[in-house]
XYZ file of C-alpha atoms in Angstrom:
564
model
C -39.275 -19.572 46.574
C -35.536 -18.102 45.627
C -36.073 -19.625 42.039
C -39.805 -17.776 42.026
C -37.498 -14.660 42.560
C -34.548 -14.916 40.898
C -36.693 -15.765 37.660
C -38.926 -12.914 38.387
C -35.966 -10.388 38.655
C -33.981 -11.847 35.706
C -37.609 -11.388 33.581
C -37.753 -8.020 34.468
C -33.693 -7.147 33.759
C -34.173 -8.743 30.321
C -37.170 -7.289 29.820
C -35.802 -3.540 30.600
C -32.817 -3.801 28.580
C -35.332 -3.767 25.852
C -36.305 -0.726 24.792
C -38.910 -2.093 22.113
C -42.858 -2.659 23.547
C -43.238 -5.847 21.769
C -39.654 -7.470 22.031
C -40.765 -7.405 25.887
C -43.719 -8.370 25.558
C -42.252 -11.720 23.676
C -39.597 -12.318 25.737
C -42.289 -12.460 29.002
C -43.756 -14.252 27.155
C -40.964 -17.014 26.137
C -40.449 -17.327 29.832
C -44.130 -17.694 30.420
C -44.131 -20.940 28.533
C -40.577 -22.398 30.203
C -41.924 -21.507 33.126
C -45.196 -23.727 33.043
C -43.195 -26.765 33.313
C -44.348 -29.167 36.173
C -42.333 -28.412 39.523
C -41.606 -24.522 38.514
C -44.575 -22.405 40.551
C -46.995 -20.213 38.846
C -46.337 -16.491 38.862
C -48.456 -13.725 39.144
C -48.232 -12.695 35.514
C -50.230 -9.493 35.626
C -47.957 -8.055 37.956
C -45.430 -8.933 36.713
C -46.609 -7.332 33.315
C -47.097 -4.242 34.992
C -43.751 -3.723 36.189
C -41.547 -4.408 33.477
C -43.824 -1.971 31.257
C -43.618 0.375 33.788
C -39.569 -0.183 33.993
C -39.378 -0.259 30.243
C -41.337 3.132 29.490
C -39.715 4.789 31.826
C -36.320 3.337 30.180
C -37.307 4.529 26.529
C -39.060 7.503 27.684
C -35.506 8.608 29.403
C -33.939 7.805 26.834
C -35.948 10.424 23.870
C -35.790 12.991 26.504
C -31.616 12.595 26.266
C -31.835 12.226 22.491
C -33.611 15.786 22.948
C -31.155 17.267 24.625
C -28.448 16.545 23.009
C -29.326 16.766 19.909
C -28.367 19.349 17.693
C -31.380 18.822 15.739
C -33.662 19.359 17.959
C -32.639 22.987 18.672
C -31.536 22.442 22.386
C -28.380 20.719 24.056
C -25.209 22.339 22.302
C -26.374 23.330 18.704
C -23.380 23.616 16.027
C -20.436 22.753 18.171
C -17.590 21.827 16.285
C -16.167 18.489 16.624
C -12.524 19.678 17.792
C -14.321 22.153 20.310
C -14.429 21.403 24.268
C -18.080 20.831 24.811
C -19.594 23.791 27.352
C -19.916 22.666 31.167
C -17.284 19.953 30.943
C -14.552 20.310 33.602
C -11.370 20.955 32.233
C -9.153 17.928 32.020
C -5.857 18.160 34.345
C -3.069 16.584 32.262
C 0.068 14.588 34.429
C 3.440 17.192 34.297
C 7.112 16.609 34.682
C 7.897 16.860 38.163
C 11.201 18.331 40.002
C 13.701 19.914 38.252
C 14.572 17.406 35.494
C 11.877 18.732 32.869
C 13.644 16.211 30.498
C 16.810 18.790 29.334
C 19.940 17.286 27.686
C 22.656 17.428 30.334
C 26.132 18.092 28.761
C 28.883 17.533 30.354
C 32.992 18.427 29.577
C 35.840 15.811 30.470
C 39.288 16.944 31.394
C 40.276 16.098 28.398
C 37.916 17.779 26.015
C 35.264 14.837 25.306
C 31.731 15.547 25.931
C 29.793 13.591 27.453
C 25.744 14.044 26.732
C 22.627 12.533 28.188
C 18.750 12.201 28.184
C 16.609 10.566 30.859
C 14.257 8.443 29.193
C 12.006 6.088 31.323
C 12.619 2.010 30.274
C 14.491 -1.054 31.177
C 16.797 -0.655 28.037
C 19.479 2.352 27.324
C 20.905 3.409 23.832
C 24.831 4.832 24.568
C 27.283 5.311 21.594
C 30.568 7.453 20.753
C 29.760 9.876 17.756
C 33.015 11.219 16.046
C 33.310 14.428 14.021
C 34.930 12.564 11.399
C 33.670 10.968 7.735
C 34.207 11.328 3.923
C 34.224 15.160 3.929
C 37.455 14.869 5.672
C 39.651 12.514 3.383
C 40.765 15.046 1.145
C 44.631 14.183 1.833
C 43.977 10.383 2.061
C 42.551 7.681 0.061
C 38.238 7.902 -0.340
C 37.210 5.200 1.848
C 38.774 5.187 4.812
C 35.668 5.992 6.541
C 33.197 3.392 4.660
C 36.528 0.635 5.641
C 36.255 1.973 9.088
C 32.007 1.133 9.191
C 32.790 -2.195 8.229
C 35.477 -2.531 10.555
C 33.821 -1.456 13.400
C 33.200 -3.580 16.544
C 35.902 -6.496 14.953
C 38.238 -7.721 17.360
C 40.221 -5.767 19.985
C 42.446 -5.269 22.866
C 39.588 -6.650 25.139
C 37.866 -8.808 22.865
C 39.485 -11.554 20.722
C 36.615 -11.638 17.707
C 33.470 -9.696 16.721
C 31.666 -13.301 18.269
C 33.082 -12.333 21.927
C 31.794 -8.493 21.311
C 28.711 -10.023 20.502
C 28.342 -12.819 23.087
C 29.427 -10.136 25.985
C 26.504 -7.680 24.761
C 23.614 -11.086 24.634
C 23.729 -11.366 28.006
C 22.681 -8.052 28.591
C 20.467 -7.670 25.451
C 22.377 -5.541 23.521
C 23.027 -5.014 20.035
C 25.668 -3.032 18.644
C 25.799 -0.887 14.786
C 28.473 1.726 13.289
C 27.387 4.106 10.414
C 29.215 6.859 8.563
C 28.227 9.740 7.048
C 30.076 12.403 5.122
C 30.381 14.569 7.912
C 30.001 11.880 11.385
C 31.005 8.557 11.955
C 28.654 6.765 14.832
C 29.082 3.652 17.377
C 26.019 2.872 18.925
C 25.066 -0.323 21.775
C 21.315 -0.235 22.664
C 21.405 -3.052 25.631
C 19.866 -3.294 29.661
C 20.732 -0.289 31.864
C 21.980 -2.601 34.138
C 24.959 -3.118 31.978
C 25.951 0.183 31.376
C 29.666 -0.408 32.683
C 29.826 -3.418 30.130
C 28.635 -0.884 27.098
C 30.730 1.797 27.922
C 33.773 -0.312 28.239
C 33.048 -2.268 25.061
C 32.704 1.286 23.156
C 35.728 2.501 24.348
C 37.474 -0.281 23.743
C 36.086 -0.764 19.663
C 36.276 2.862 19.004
C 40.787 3.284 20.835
C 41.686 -0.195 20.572
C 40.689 -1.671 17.813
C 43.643 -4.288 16.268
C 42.775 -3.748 12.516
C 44.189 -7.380 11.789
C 45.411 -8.227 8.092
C 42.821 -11.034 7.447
C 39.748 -8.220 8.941
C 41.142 -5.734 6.612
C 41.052 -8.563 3.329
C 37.106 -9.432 4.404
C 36.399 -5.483 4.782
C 37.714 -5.330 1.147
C 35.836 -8.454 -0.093
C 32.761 -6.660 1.750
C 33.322 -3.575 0.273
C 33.676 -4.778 -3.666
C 30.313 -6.659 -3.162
C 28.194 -3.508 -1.774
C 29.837 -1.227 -4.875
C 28.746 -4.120 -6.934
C 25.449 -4.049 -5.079
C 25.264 -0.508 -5.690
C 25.253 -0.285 -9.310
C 22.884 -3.740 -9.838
C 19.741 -2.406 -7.335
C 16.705 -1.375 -8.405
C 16.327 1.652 -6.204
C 18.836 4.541 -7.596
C 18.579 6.818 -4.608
C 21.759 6.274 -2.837
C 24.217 5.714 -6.048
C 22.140 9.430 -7.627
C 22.710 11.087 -3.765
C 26.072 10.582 -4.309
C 26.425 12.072 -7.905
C 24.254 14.652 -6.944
C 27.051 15.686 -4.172
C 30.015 14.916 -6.688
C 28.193 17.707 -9.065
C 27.478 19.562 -6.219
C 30.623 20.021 -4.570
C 33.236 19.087 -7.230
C 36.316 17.739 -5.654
C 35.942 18.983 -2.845
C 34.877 18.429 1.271
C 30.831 17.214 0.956
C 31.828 16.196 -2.595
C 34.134 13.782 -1.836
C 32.674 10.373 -2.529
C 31.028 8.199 1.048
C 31.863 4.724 -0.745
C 35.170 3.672 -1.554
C 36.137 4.324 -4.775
C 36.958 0.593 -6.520
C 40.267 2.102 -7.517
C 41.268 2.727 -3.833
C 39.592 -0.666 -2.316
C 43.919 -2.345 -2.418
C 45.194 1.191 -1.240
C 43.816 1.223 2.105
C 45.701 -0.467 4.573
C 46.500 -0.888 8.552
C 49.127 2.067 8.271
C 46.666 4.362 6.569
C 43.985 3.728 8.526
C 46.212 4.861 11.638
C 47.414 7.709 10.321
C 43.954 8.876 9.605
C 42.751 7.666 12.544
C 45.708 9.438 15.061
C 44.396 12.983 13.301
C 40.699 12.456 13.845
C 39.744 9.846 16.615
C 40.944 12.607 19.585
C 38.343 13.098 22.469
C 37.746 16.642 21.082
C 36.462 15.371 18.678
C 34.139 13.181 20.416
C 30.489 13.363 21.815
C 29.233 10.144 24.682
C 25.449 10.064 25.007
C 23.279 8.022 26.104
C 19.678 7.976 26.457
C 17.592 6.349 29.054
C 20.177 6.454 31.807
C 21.112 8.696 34.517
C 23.818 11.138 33.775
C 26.031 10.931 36.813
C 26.482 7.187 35.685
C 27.090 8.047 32.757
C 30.001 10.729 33.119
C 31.170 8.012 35.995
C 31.551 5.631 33.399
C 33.224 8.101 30.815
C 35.563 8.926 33.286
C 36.434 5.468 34.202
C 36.469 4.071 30.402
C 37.712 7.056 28.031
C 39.498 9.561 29.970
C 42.844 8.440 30.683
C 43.309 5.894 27.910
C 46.169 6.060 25.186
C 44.378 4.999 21.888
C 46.255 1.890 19.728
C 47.525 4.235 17.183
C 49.482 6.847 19.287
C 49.035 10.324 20.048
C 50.192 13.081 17.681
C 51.199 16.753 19.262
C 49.741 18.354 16.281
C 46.832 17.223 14.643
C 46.846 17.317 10.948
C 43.197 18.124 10.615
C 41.096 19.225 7.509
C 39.379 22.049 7.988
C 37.955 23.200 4.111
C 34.626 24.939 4.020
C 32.261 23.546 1.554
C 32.643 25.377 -1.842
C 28.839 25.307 -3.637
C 30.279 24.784 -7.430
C 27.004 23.117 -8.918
C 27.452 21.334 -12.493
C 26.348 17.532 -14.138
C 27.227 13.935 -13.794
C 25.852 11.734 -16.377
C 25.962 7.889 -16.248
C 24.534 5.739 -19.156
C 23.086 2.891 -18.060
C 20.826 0.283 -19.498
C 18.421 0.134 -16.740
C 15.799 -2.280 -18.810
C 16.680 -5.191 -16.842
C 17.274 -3.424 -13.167
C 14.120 -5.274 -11.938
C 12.991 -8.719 -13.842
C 10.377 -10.700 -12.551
C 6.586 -11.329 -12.741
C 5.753 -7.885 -12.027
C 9.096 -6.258 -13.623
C 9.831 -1.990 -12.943
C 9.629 -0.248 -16.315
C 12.937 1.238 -17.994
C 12.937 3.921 -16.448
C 15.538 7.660 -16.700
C 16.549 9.162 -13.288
C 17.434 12.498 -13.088
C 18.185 15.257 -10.163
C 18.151 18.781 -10.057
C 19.346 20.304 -6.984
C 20.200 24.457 -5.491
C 22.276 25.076 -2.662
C 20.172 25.986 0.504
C 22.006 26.961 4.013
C 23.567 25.084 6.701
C 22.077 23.613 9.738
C 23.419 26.268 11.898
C 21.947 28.933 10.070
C 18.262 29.815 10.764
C 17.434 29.338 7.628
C 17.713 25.452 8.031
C 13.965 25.773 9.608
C 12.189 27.462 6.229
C 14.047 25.111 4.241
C 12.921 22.668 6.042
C 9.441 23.767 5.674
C 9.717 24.281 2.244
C 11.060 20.794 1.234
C 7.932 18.985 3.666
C 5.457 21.750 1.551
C 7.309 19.745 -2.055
C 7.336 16.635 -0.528
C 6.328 14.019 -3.210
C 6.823 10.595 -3.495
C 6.466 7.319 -6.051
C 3.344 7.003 -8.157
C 2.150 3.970 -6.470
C 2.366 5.270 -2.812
C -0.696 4.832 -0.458
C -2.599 7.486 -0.021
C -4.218 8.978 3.157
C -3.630 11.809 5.708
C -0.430 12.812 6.784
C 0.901 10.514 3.504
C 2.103 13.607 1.776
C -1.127 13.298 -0.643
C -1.741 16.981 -0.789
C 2.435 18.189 -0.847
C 2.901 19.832 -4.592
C 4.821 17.496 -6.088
C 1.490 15.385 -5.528
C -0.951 17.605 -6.632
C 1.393 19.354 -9.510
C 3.340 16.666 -11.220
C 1.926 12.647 -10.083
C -1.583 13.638 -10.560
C -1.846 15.816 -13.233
C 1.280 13.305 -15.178
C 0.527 10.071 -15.038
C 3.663 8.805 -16.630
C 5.692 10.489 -13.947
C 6.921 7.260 -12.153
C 8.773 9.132 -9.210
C 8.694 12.748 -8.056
C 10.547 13.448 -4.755
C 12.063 16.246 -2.552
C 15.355 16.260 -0.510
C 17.241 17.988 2.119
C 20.847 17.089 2.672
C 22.143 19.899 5.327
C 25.801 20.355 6.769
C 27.877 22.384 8.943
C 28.944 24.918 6.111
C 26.207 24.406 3.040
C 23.343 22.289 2.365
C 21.393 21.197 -1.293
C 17.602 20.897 -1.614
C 17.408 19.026 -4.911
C 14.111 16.992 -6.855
C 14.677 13.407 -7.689
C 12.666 12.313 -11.095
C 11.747 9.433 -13.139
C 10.291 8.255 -16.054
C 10.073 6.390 -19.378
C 13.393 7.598 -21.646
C 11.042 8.997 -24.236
C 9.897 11.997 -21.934
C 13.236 13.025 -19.888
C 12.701 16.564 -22.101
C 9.122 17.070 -20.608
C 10.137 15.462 -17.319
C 12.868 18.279 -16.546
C 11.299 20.747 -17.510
C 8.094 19.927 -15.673
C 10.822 19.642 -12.605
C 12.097 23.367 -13.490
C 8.641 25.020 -13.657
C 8.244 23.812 -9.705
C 11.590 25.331 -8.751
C 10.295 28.309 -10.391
C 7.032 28.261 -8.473
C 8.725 27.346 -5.012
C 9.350 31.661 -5.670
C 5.854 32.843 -5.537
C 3.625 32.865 -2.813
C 2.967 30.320 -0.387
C -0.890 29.761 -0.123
C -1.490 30.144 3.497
C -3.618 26.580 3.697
C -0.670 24.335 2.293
C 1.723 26.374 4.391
C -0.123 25.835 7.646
C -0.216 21.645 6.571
C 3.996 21.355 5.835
C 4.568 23.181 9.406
C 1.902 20.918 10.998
C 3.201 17.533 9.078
C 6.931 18.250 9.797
C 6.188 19.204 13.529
C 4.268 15.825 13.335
C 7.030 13.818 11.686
C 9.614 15.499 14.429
C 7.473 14.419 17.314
C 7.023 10.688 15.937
C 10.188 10.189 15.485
C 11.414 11.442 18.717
C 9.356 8.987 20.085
C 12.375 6.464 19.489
C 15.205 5.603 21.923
C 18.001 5.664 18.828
C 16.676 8.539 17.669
C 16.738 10.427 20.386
C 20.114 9.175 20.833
C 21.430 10.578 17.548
C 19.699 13.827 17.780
C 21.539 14.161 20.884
C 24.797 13.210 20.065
C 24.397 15.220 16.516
C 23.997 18.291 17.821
C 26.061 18.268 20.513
C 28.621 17.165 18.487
C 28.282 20.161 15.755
C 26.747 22.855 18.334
C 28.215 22.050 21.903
C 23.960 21.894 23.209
C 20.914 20.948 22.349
C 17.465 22.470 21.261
C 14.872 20.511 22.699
C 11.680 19.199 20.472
C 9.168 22.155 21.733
C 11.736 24.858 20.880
C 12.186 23.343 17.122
C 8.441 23.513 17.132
C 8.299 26.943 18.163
C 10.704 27.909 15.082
C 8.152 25.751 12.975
C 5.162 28.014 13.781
C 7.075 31.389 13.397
C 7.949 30.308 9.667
C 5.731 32.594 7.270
C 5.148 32.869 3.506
C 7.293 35.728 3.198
C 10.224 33.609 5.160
C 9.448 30.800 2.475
C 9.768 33.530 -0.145
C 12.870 34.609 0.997
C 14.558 31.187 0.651
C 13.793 30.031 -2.338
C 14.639 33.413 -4.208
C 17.917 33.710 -2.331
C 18.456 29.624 -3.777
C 17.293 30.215 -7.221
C 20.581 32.699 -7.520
C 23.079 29.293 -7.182
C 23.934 27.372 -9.895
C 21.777 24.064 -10.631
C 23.305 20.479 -9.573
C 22.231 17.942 -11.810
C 22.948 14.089 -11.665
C 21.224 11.682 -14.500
C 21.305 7.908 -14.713
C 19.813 5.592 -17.391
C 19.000 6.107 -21.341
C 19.674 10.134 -22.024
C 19.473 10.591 -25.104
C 16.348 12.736 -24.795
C 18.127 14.321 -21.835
C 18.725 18.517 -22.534
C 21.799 20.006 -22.154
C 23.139 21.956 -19.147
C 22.876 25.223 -20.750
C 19.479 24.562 -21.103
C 18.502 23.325 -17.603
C 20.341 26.376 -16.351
C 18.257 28.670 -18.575
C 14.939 26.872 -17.395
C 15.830 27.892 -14.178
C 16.684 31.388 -14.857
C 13.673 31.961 -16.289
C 10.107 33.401 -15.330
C 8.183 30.548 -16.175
C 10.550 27.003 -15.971
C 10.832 26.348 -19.583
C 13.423 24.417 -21.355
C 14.466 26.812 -24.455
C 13.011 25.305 -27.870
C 14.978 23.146 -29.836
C 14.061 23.197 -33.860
C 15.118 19.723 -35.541
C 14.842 18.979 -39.678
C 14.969 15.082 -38.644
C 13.727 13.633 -35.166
């Protein structure tokens, strides 16, 4: 009898999960037949019949009656309700909050001895920590360029503690760590991501590579060998951007602070030695000078750890009473650097990049401390840009006016790209360019007419998508551990505090056409910065690009030749 009813009940589930009359019907049907078999017992079909119709009606029938009502169609449930609209008579979702009074603030902190110390609870296993120095190529003015690209490579090599860069490295596997140094013209940056467990390790390791290094002979000769390689590497690549952001500075800021070049010169690569590096190092590597944070730790531990590891500690070099510190402002002097390059065989191959010219135009824009950073920054995500052959999709830039303006409407525009590089004193929003050699004339001035058009007014649809994309981009970003570690140690560093993410997108959304207006005319006064790489022979003069610019509508001035 229990397999007379389980059959019967599993008939009439399979039966009602079917909302068509005659799939039902055949199904019953199948299981009719299997169930005429000798030693199965007969049902009572016509019962059966009746109650799976019954079931399956009322099923279907249920179901039209919801299709009615929530329809839009059919003139009843909730009729022309927009798709990011809160549907009426739902209850109103309770989201989780930050409890206590944490609500996820930078803590900042003030040693004895002037370092800060700066921190962010973050929740995880793993912690990013690091020592951030206000010290890079902007500051070599009365020593050799390079001592802060030999200092990079340098970085984490053997010390007082530590007898090799393999020991450093063996001592941060067994917590999971990792360890990196990068310099920039204005910051140089020692950062271990590893297990908070080993926090003590980290911070003892950092203080160590950043105070004691021992800067031995043979590590100096293999940070010159590496050094001659990447400037060779640097001039054979087939990407241009970081050899053009540097010429771009050098015309920028002749000579002088921002100007000054980030990778060692090749003349200079036998000048740097031990004794220079100290001397630099005894001006510039003072706790003052010097930012801890950490993310994804408590900060008690933290300052406990400073305390223990970098307050009391006499650095290899010495201490100087007076520190011979550089303290130019940025002087905005604009100008050109020109390189001729063949640039046919940059990229050979089954699939080779075309010849192509490189040029950039840039304008000084503010500092970072002014608040004029945040319509700048607007502006350059409303440019935005990008190579020819970049995906498209939302949020890929695809509708930002170097897009719409220049790589749609020119299809032999192989690159059209906007930048931001912003200090403590100045800052340069410049257009990077390419194409074939033939059209470098066209090229330029098609990049003049869109400084010229950055003037007029902001249309309030593309306006509203740059805020909304660069709030975006912030958000994403912060989303990383050793990003949120550099933001934090950046700003403390240049500001003593910290705005948090929600305030920066506050100053987004208060940014208005007239703000964006405002900029850009105020730019358009300074003199242009341009850098150019490759075959420019078609390339216009200065005069000319400066006249394009100074001008109501972009263009180069004519040029009338007998002979071409």
């Amino acid at each position: 009898m229990g397999t007379v009813t389980s059959s019967y009940n599993e008939l009439q589930d399979v039966a009602v999960l079917e909302l068509s009359y005659d799939s039902s019907r055949r199904i019953i049907e199948m299981k009719g037949e299997r169930m005429k078999k000798p030693g199965v017992m007969k049902l009572n079909w016509a019962a059966l019949w009746s109650s799976v119709k019954q079931r399956a009606c009322s099923n279907i029938w249920f179901g039209i009656a919801a299709y009615r009502k929530y329809s839009s169609s059919s003139g009843g449930g909730y009729p022309n309700i927009s798709l990011s609209a809160p549907l009426p008579g739902i209850p109103k979702p309770v989201f989780a909050s930050v409890d206590g009074q944490e609500k996820y603030e930078t803590r900042i902190t003030t040693l004895e001895n002037g370092l800060k110390v700066a921190s962010q609870n973050k929740f995880g296993q793993f912690c990013t920590v690091g020592v951030l120095v206000n010290s890079g190529s902007r500051h070599e003015a009365k020593y050799p360029s390079g001592i802060a690209h030999f200092l990079e490579k340098l970085a984490f090599s053997s010390t007082a503690q530590f007898g090799s860069k393999d020991e450093i490295l063996l001592t941060l596997e067994k917590h999971g760590g990792i360890c990196d140094c990068q310099t920039s013209r204005d910051t140089t940056m020692y950062a271990v991501s590893a297990e908070v467990k080993g926090l003590d390790t980290v911070v003892s390791l950092l203080s160590d590579a950043v105070l004691q290094p021992r800067l031995l002979d043979e590590e100096i000769e293999m940070t010159r060998m590496a050094v001659r390689f990447e400037l060779e590497d640097l001039n054979m690549r087939p990407d241009p951007e970081p050899l053009l952001t540097e010429m771009i500075h050098a015309a920028a800021y002749r000579g002088n602070t921002v100007g000054l070049p980030r990778f060692c010169p090749a003349d200079n690569v036998d000048k740097i030695d031990k004794k220079v590096l100290h001397s630099y190092l005894r001006n510039y590597y003072c706790p003052e000078r010097m930012v801890l944070a950490g993310v994804g730790i408590e900060h008690e531990q933290l300052v406990e750890c400073a305390r223990k590891y970098l307050l009391n500690v006499k650095p290899v070099w010495g201490t100087s009473s007076v520190a011979n510190v550089d303290l130019s402002v940025a002087q905005y002097t604009g100008g050109i650097i020109k390189m001729e390059k063949d640039m046919s065989d940059v990229s050979l191959g089954p699939t080779p990049i075309p010849e192509l010219t490189h040029i950039m135009i840039g304008l000084e824009s503010c500092s970072f401390l002014e608040d004029d950073f945040i319509p700048f920054a607007v502006l350059n995500m409303m440019m935005g840009g990008g190579g020819s052959f970049s995906a498209g999709g939302p949020g890929k830039g695809m509708f930002t006016r170097l897009y719409l303006n220049v790589l749609n409407r020119h299809h032999w525009m192989y690159n059209a790209t906007s930048y931001h590089h912003s200090y403590e004193d100045s800052g340069l929003l410049c257009i990077h360019a390419s194409a074939d050699p033939r059209q470098v004339r066209e090229m330029v001035e098609i990049i003049t007419r869109e400084f010229i058009q950055m003037a007029g007014n902001a249309g309030e649809m593309e306006l509203e998508r740059a805020k909304t994309q660069l709030k975006s981009m912030l958000m994403m970003n912060l989303e990383s551990r050793p990003v949120i570690f550099e933001d934090v140690g950046r700003q403390v560093l240049s500001t003593g505090k910290r705005k948090l993410p929600h305030e920066l997108c506050d100053l987004i959304s208060n940014v208005t056409a007239s703000d964006i207006k405002r900029v850009t005319t105020k730019m358009m006064r300074s003199k242009p910065a341009v850098a150019a790489l490759g075959d420019l022979t078609e390339m216009p003069s200065y005069e000319h690009i400066q006249a394009a610019l100074s001008s109501k509508d972009g263009r180069l001035p004519r040029m009338y030749r007998l002979f071409r």
